[in-house]
Amino acid sequence: MNIENKLKKKNLKCSGCTACFAICPKDAITMQADSEGFKYPVIDKNKCIDCGLCCKVCSLDNAQSNFEEDKISFACSAKDENFIKQSSSGGVFAVLANMYIKEQAVIYGAAFDDNWNVCHIRVDKKDELKRLYTSKYVQSNMGNTFRNVKLDLDNGKKVLFVGTPCQVAGLKSYLQKDYLNLLAVDFICHGVPSPLVWQRYIEELEQNLNSKITEISFRNKKDGWENYCFMLKTADGNVSYEKVDNNIYMQGFLKDLYLRPSCYDCKFKTLSRVSDISLADFWGIENILPEMKNDKGVSLCWANSEKGNKILAKILKQMIYQEVSLQDAVKYNPSAIKSVHIHKNRDKFFKCVDRTDDIINSIERYYDKRYFQKRFFNKIKKSLIIKYFRNSNADKNN
């Protein structure tokens, strides 16, 4: 049985981790985008030798149980303010990445390319680390990342890999053994939005702005960590900041309108993870550890392995931190353990995306339950204004 047949037979929702693609000895599998922009494995039956390796490494069969032991976690913020400024929350990953670079390690994480696509890249120089900092709310293109990670590991390189829980689980399944020189880090994930929707959004923004975008931040902290903004810079020197409640792309993402289908039934939402370390924003810190609350960013982190415990002990020396029960820490971060609900207009939205070039209006139309109500009242308002001016002109003529 090949991976296509397995997914159909078991009705499994593929996360697009690329483990099956990477393991294929005949390169018979390619990852191809569907009409929604999400990549899935496609088999070239002329190349396939039916070895079954693609099915063996599928992480959906190796998903963790829902057993959640009471672990100790940490609320922390980096002592180095530059790390906090460059990060979406408390700067834990920045501390960790810099520690690994000093040890001549290589780091794999998500970054923007020149066209604002999000993809996993390999970094081995300190000045490239900033590309991996901050959140990127798009599913990253993995390309040959798993194969490159294995090559580095087999060559004795120390490797830090960071990705979504399904990406980390996919990498671990692909490798088929535990490497002492690998540290795998995941993060609490709300869900991954469609790369197609993101690209359409960026293209429309550039058309509307009549300028190329030169910098993007999903979580700019100009107004603070919790009141973050969506920030854009353009080639003509303009800078714009939109509160998250006002940015249409972020609202469509947070309202679960265009996430990958597997995100609505995620097999990796658990506190018992295959990663070595898990990271997150410490939402609700004011209710759990009010003395740790600040406006610059507070991270939540915990270890899932002995290897993770040892590394965490090292980086905590560079953090301001407090211990807290993990069960308490995630009370205000349900994405740690619960899948989001599928948006009732999701199918309608993607059908609309096929028919129109106006992606911004399409997002607003289908994520916002009040859209049609607002449009109705706007029409009434417009007709009353027109009627008023007509009556005024008629009175003047009389």
Tab-separated table of N, CA and C in Angstrom, residues 271-377:
chain	number	residue	atom	x	y	z
A	271	LEU	N	-0.157	17.543	25.605
A	271	LEU	CA	0.991	18.002	26.382
A	271	LEU	C	2.088	16.950	26.428
A	272	SER	N	1.797	15.773	25.891
A	272	SER	CA	2.788	14.697	25.817
A	272	SER	C	3.299	14.636	24.388
A	273	ARG	N	4.421	15.309	24.106
A	273	ARG	CA	4.878	15.543	22.735
A	273	ARG	C	6.180	14.808	22.434
A	274	VAL	N	6.471	14.614	21.150
A	274	VAL	CA	7.703	13.928	20.753
A	274	VAL	C	8.875	14.899	20.635
A	275	SER	N	8.604	16.194	20.727
A	275	SER	CA	9.687	17.178	20.688
A	275	SER	C	10.478	17.101	21.996
A	276	ASP	N	11.651	17.713	21.988
A	276	ASP	CA	12.457	17.792	23.210
A	276	ASP	C	12.037	18.978	24.075
A	277	ILE	N	11.663	20.074	23.414
A	277	ILE	CA	11.222	21.281	24.115
A	277	ILE	C	10.021	21.862	23.385
A	278	SER	N	9.056	22.371	24.138
A	278	SER	CA	7.898	23.056	23.557
A	278	SER	C	7.884	24.511	24.014
A	279	LEU	N	7.507	25.400	23.086
A	279	LEU	CA	7.475	26.836	23.350
A	279	LEU	C	6.092	27.405	23.050
A	280	ALA	N	5.793	28.544	23.676
A	280	ALA	CA	4.516	29.231	23.426
A	280	ALA	C	4.572	30.620	24.024
A	281	ASP	N	3.596	31.440	23.681
A	281	ASP	CA	3.342	32.663	24.440
A	281	ASP	C	2.659	32.259	25.745
A	282	PHE	N	2.981	32.947	26.826
A	282	PHE	CA	2.312	32.649	28.093
A	282	PHE	C	1.095	33.560	28.222
A	283	TRP	N	0.052	33.232	27.431
A	283	TRP	CA	-1.184	33.990	27.542
A	283	TRP	C	-1.816	33.732	28.907
A	284	GLY	N	-2.398	34.760	29.490
A	284	GLY	CA	-3.022	34.637	30.812
A	284	GLY	C	-2.031	34.726	31.953
A	285	ILE	N	-0.814	35.199	31.667
A	285	ILE	CA	0.208	35.294	32.709
A	285	ILE	C	-0.258	36.144	33.886
A	286	GLU	N	-1.092	37.157	33.603
A	286	GLU	CA	-1.570	38.040	34.669
A	286	GLU	C	-2.456	37.317	35.672
A	287	ASN	N	-3.041	36.197	35.244
A	287	ASN	CA	-3.900	35.419	36.140
A	287	ASN	C	-3.147	34.310	36.872
A	288	ILE	N	-2.025	33.886	36.320
A	288	ILE	CA	-1.268	32.775	36.896
A	288	ILE	C	-0.074	33.276	37.709
A	289	LEU	N	0.723	34.137	37.085
A	289	LEU	CA	1.913	34.704	37.744
A	289	LEU	C	1.946	36.211	37.460
A	290	PRO	N	1.089	36.986	38.116
A	290	PRO	CA	0.990	38.420	37.804
A	290	PRO	C	2.310	39.172	37.969
A	291	GLU	N	3.174	38.681	38.869
A	291	GLU	CA	4.458	39.352	39.072
A	291	GLU	C	5.398	39.201	37.877
A	292	MET	N	5.111	38.233	36.984
A	292	MET	CA	5.936	38.026	35.792
A	292	MET	C	5.435	38.815	34.582
A	293	LYS	N	4.251	39.363	34.687
A	293	LYS	CA	3.664	40.059	33.533
A	293	LYS	C	4.491	41.288	33.164
A	294	ASN	N	4.732	41.441	31.877
A	294	ASN	CA	5.359	42.659	31.367
A	294	ASN	C	4.813	42.923	29.978
A	295	ASP	N	5.126	44.092	29.439
A	295	ASP	CA	4.568	44.472	28.136
A	295	ASP	C	5.504	44.126	26.985
A	296	LYS	N	6.636	43.470	27.303
A	296	LYS	CA	7.628	43.155	26.267
A	296	LYS	C	7.482	41.735	25.737
A	297	GLY	N	6.928	40.830	26.568
A	297	GLY	CA	6.729	39.458	26.124
A	297	GLY	C	7.145	38.437	27.169
A	298	VAL	N	6.288	37.446	27.385
A	298	VAL	CA	6.580	36.348	28.305
A	298	VAL	C	6.347	35.036	27.569
A	299	SER	N	7.333	34.167	27.607
A	299	SER	CA	7.224	32.862	26.958
A	299	SER	C	6.854	31.784	27.970
A	300	LEU	N	6.254	30.738	27.460
A	300	LEU	CA	6.017	29.510	28.212
A	300	LEU	C	6.862	28.428	27.560
A	301	CYS	N	7.569	27.645	28.360
A	301	CYS	CA	8.342	26.542	27.791
A	301	CYS	C	8.380	25.372	28.757
A	302	TRP	N	8.514	24.177	28.192
A	302	TRP	CA	8.659	22.979	29.013
A	302	TRP	C	9.416	21.920	28.222
A	303	ALA	N	10.005	20.990	28.936
A	303	ALA	CA	10.797	19.921	28.323
A	303	ALA	C	9.966	18.648	28.234
A	304	ASN	N	10.203	17.887	27.150
A	304	ASN	CA	9.499	16.620	26.928
A	304	ASN	C	10.450	15.422	26.942
A	305	SER	N	11.735	15.675	27.169
A	305	SER	CA	12.726	14.605	27.185
A	305	SER	C	13.854	14.993	28.125
A	306	GLU	N	14.684	14.026	28.483
A	306	GLU	CA	15.833	14.311	29.330
A	306	GLU	C	16.798	15.248	28.614
A	307	LYS	N	16.946	15.048	27.313
A	307	LYS	CA	17.770	15.938	26.501
A	307	LYS	C	17.237	17.366	26.592
A	308	GLY	N	15.908	17.503	26.469
A	308	GLY	CA	15.282	18.814	26.568
A	308	GLY	C	15.478	19.448	27.930
A	309	ASN	N	15.399	18.638	28.984
A	309	ASN	CA	15.614	19.138	30.349
A	309	ASN	C	17.000	19.746	30.506
A	310	LYS	N	18.008	19.076	29.971
A	310	LYS	CA	19.389	19.546	30.100
A	310	LYS	C	19.606	20.871	29.356
A	311	ILE	N	19.048	20.949	28.148
A	311	ILE	CA	19.197	22.186	27.362
A	311	ILE	C	18.422	23.323	28.004
A	312	LEU	N	17.232	23.021	28.500
A	312	LEU	CA	16.408	24.050	29.134
A	312	LEU	C	17.105	24.618	30.364
A	313	ALA	N	17.760	23.759	31.121
A	313	ALA	CA	18.498	24.213	32.305
A	313	ALA	C	19.594	25.202	31.914
A	314	LYS	N	20.197	24.989	30.753
A	314	LYS	CA	21.255	25.891	30.278
A	314	LYS	C	20.695	27.252	29.892
A	315	ILE	N	19.606	27.253	29.120
A	315	ILE	CA	19.112	28.540	28.618
A	315	ILE	C	18.388	29.339	29.699
A	316	LEU	N	17.878	28.673	30.739
A	316	LEU	CA	17.195	29.400	31.805
A	316	LEU	C	18.152	30.317	32.560
A	317	LYS	N	19.449	30.045	32.459
A	317	LYS	CA	20.438	30.923	33.088
A	317	LYS	C	20.444	32.298	32.442
A	318	GLN	N	19.942	32.369	31.217
A	318	GLN	CA	19.882	33.649	30.510
A	318	GLN	C	18.474	34.250	30.518
A	319	MET	N	17.614	33.691	31.373
A	319	MET	CA	16.225	34.127	31.416
A	319	MET	C	15.846	34.617	32.805
A	320	ILE	N	14.865	35.488	32.868
A	320	ILE	CA	14.134	35.757	34.108
A	320	ILE	C	12.958	34.791	34.088
A	321	TYR	N	12.817	33.931	35.094
A	321	TYR	CA	11.820	32.865	34.989
A	321	TYR	C	11.233	32.467	36.339
A	322	GLN	N	10.104	31.791	36.241
A	322	GLN	CA	9.477	31.156	37.407
A	322	GLN	C	8.881	29.834	36.976
A	323	GLU	N	8.907	28.868	37.885
A	323	GLU	CA	8.284	27.570	37.623
A	323	GLU	C	6.775	27.674	37.803
A	324	VAL	N	6.058	26.854	37.029
A	324	VAL	CA	4.602	26.799	37.159
A	324	VAL	C	4.125	25.443	36.637
A	325	SER	N	3.083	24.905	37.218
A	325	SER	CA	2.502	23.659	36.725
A	325	SER	C	2.042	23.848	35.288
A	326	LEU	N	2.383	22.904	34.416
A	326	LEU	CA	2.001	23.012	33.010
A	326	LEU	C	0.484	23.029	32.852
A	327	GLN	N	-0.206	22.264	33.659
A	327	GLN	CA	-1.678	22.244	33.588
A	327	GLN	C	-2.256	23.624	33.846
A	328	ASP	N	-1.651	24.358	34.795
A	328	ASP	CA	-2.101	25.726	35.062
A	328	ASP	C	-1.686	26.668	33.934
A	329	ALA	N	-0.469	26.456	33.424
A	329	ALA	CA	0.087	27.373	32.421
A	329	ALA	C	-0.717	27.404	31.131
A	330	VAL	N	-1.343	26.289	30.757
A	330	VAL	CA	-2.055	26.239	29.472
A	330	VAL	C	-3.555	26.533	29.608
A	331	LYS	N	-3.990	26.945	30.788
A	331	LYS	CA	-5.415	27.228	30.981
A	331	LYS	C	-5.926	28.288	30.010
A	332	TYR	N	-5.066	29.221	29.657
A	332	TYR	CA	-5.467	30.313	28.773
A	332	TYR	C	-4.874	30.144	27.375
A	333	ASN	N	-4.425	28.944	27.072
A	333	ASN	CA	-3.869	28.642	25.750
A	333	ASN	C	-4.438	27.303	25.279
A	334	PRO	N	-5.727	27.275	24.949
A	334	PRO	CA	-6.386	26.018	24.594
A	334	PRO	C	-5.811	25.320	23.373
A	335	SER	N	-5.099	26.063	22.510
A	335	SER	CA	-4.513	25.445	21.318
A	335	SER	C	-3.480	24.381	21.666
A	336	ALA	N	-3.043	24.346	22.922
A	336	ALA	CA	-2.092	23.312	23.343
A	336	ALA	C	-2.715	21.931	23.280
A	337	ILE	N	-4.014	21.855	23.549
A	337	ILE	CA	-4.642	20.536	23.692
A	337	ILE	C	-5.924	20.357	22.875
A	338	LYS	N	-6.437	21.430	22.280
A	338	LYS	CA	-7.710	21.326	21.567
A	338	LYS	C	-7.590	21.824	20.137
A	339	SER	N	-8.178	21.083	19.226
A	339	SER	CA	-8.261	21.544	17.846
A	339	SER	C	-9.322	22.634	17.725
A	340	VAL	N	-9.125	23.506	16.769
A	340	VAL	CA	-10.109	24.550	16.520
A	340	VAL	C	-11.308	23.962	15.782
A	341	HIS	N	-12.424	24.676	15.808
A	341	HIS	CA	-13.631	24.245	15.094
A	341	HIS	C	-13.588	24.768	13.658
A	342	ILE	N	-14.033	23.948	12.750
A	342	ILE	CA	-14.050	24.359	11.347
A	342	ILE	C	-15.068	25.479	11.155
A	343	HIS	N	-14.655	26.503	10.429
A	343	HIS	CA	-15.543	27.644	10.176
A	343	HIS	C	-16.662	27.209	9.242
A	344	LYS	N	-17.879	27.606	9.561
A	344	LYS	CA	-19.034	27.147	8.775
A	344	LYS	C	-18.988	27.642	7.329
A	345	ASN	N	-18.245	28.723	7.073
A	345	ASN	CA	-18.176	29.268	5.712
A	345	ASN	C	-16.906	28.872	4.972
A	346	ARG	N	-16.144	27.921	5.519
A	346	ARG	CA	-14.850	27.595	4.920
A	346	ARG	C	-14.989	27.151	3.462
A	347	ASP	N	-15.872	26.223	3.178
A	347	ASP	CA	-16.042	25.730	1.801
A	347	ASP	C	-16.499	26.841	0.868
A	348	LYS	N	-17.420	27.663	1.334
A	348	LYS	CA	-17.900	28.784	0.516
A	348	LYS	C	-16.759	29.752	0.220
A	349	PHE	N	-15.922	29.974	1.230
A	349	PHE	CA	-14.796	30.897	1.049
A	349	PHE	C	-13.869	30.409	-0.048
A	350	PHE	N	-13.451	29.138	0.007
A	350	PHE	CA	-12.495	28.639	-0.986
A	350	PHE	C	-13.113	28.572	-2.384
A	351	LYS	N	-14.419	28.342	-2.477
A	351	LYS	CA	-15.074	28.401	-3.785
A	351	LYS	C	-15.038	29.829	-4.320
A	352	CYS	N	-15.217	30.773	-3.421
A	352	CYS	CA	-15.177	32.188	-3.810
A	352	CYS	C	-13.768	32.579	-4.256
A	353	VAL	N	-12.741	32.056	-3.575
A	353	VAL	CA	-11.352	32.359	-3.924
A	353	VAL	C	-11.055	31.938	-5.357
A	354	ASP	N	-11.661	30.837	-5.798
A	354	ASP	CA	-11.474	30.359	-7.167
A	354	ASP	C	-12.068	31.314	-8.202
A	355	ARG	N	-13.080	32.070	-7.786
A	355	ARG	CA	-13.833	32.869	-8.752
A	355	ARG	C	-13.453	34.348	-8.778
A	356	THR	N	-12.730	34.819	-7.754
A	356	THR	CA	-12.495	36.261	-7.659
A	356	THR	C	-11.029	36.575	-7.408
A	357	ASP	N	-10.630	37.769	-7.795
A	357	ASP	CA	-9.287	38.265	-7.506
A	357	ASP	C	-9.257	39.092	-6.223
A	358	ASP	N	-10.433	39.366	-5.678
A	358	ASP	CA	-10.540	40.233	-4.495
A	358	ASP	C	-10.486	39.379	-3.232
A	359	ILE	N	-9.273	39.015	-2.805
A	359	ILE	CA	-9.126	38.123	-1.655
A	359	ILE	C	-9.477	38.824	-0.344
A	360	ILE	N	-9.164	40.105	-0.248
A	360	ILE	CA	-9.442	40.835	0.995
A	360	ILE	C	-10.935	40.905	1.252
A	361	ASN	N	-11.696	41.244	0.223
A	361	ASN	CA	-13.154	41.287	0.379
A	361	ASN	C	-13.720	39.900	0.660
A	362	SER	N	-13.122	38.870	0.064
A	362	SER	CA	-13.602	37.499	0.278
A	362	SER	C	-13.404	37.066	1.723
A	363	ILE	N	-12.249	37.415	2.295
A	363	ILE	CA	-12.007	37.073	3.706
A	363	ILE	C	-13.026	37.776	4.589
A	364	GLU	N	-13.192	39.079	4.346
A	364	GLU	CA	-14.142	39.843	5.169
A	364	GLU	C	-15.557	39.303	5.018
A	365	ARG	N	-15.888	38.923	3.818
A	365	ARG	CA	-17.247	38.450	3.541
A	365	ARG	C	-17.572	37.171	4.292
A	366	TYR	N	-16.602	36.262	4.397
A	366	TYR	CA	-16.924	34.944	4.929
A	366	TYR	C	-16.473	34.697	6.369
A	367	TYR	N	-15.508	35.464	6.892
A	367	TYR	CA	-15.149	35.229	8.287
A	367	TYR	C	-16.084	35.962	9.234
A	368	ASP	N	-16.606	37.116	8.781
A	368	ASP	CA	-17.367	37.999	9.662
A	368	ASP	C	-18.857	37.683	9.569
A	369	LYS	N	-19.418	37.208	10.670
A	369	LYS	CA	-20.833	36.857	10.686
A	369	LYS	C	-21.724	38.080	10.465
A	370	ARG	N	-21.160	39.260	10.733
A	370	ARG	CA	-21.969	40.487	10.611
A	370	ARG	C	-21.860	41.120	9.235
A	371	TYR	N	-21.108	40.466	8.334
A	371	TYR	CA	-20.826	41.092	7.031
A	371	TYR	C	-22.111	41.439	6.282
A	372	PHE	N	-23.009	40.468	6.155
A	372	PHE	CA	-24.207	40.692	5.357
A	372	PHE	C	-25.152	41.684	6.049
A	373	GLN	N	-25.133	41.636	7.393
A	373	GLN	CA	-25.938	42.598	8.141
A	373	GLN	C	-25.402	44.018	7.922
A	374	LYS	N	-24.070	44.155	8.010
A	374	LYS	CA	-23.458	45.468	7.795
A	374	LYS	C	-23.707	45.953	6.372
A	375	ARG	N	-23.594	45.036	5.393
A	375	ARG	CA	-23.810	45.419	4.001
A	375	ARG	C	-25.249	45.889	3.794
A	376	PHE	N	-26.216	45.214	4.461
A	376	PHE	CA	-27.621	45.586	4.350
A	376	PHE	C	-27.846	46.999	4.892
A	377	PHE	N	-27.287	47.262	6.090
A	377	PHE	CA	-27.478	48.590	6.691
A	377	PHE	C	-26.732	49.670	5.917
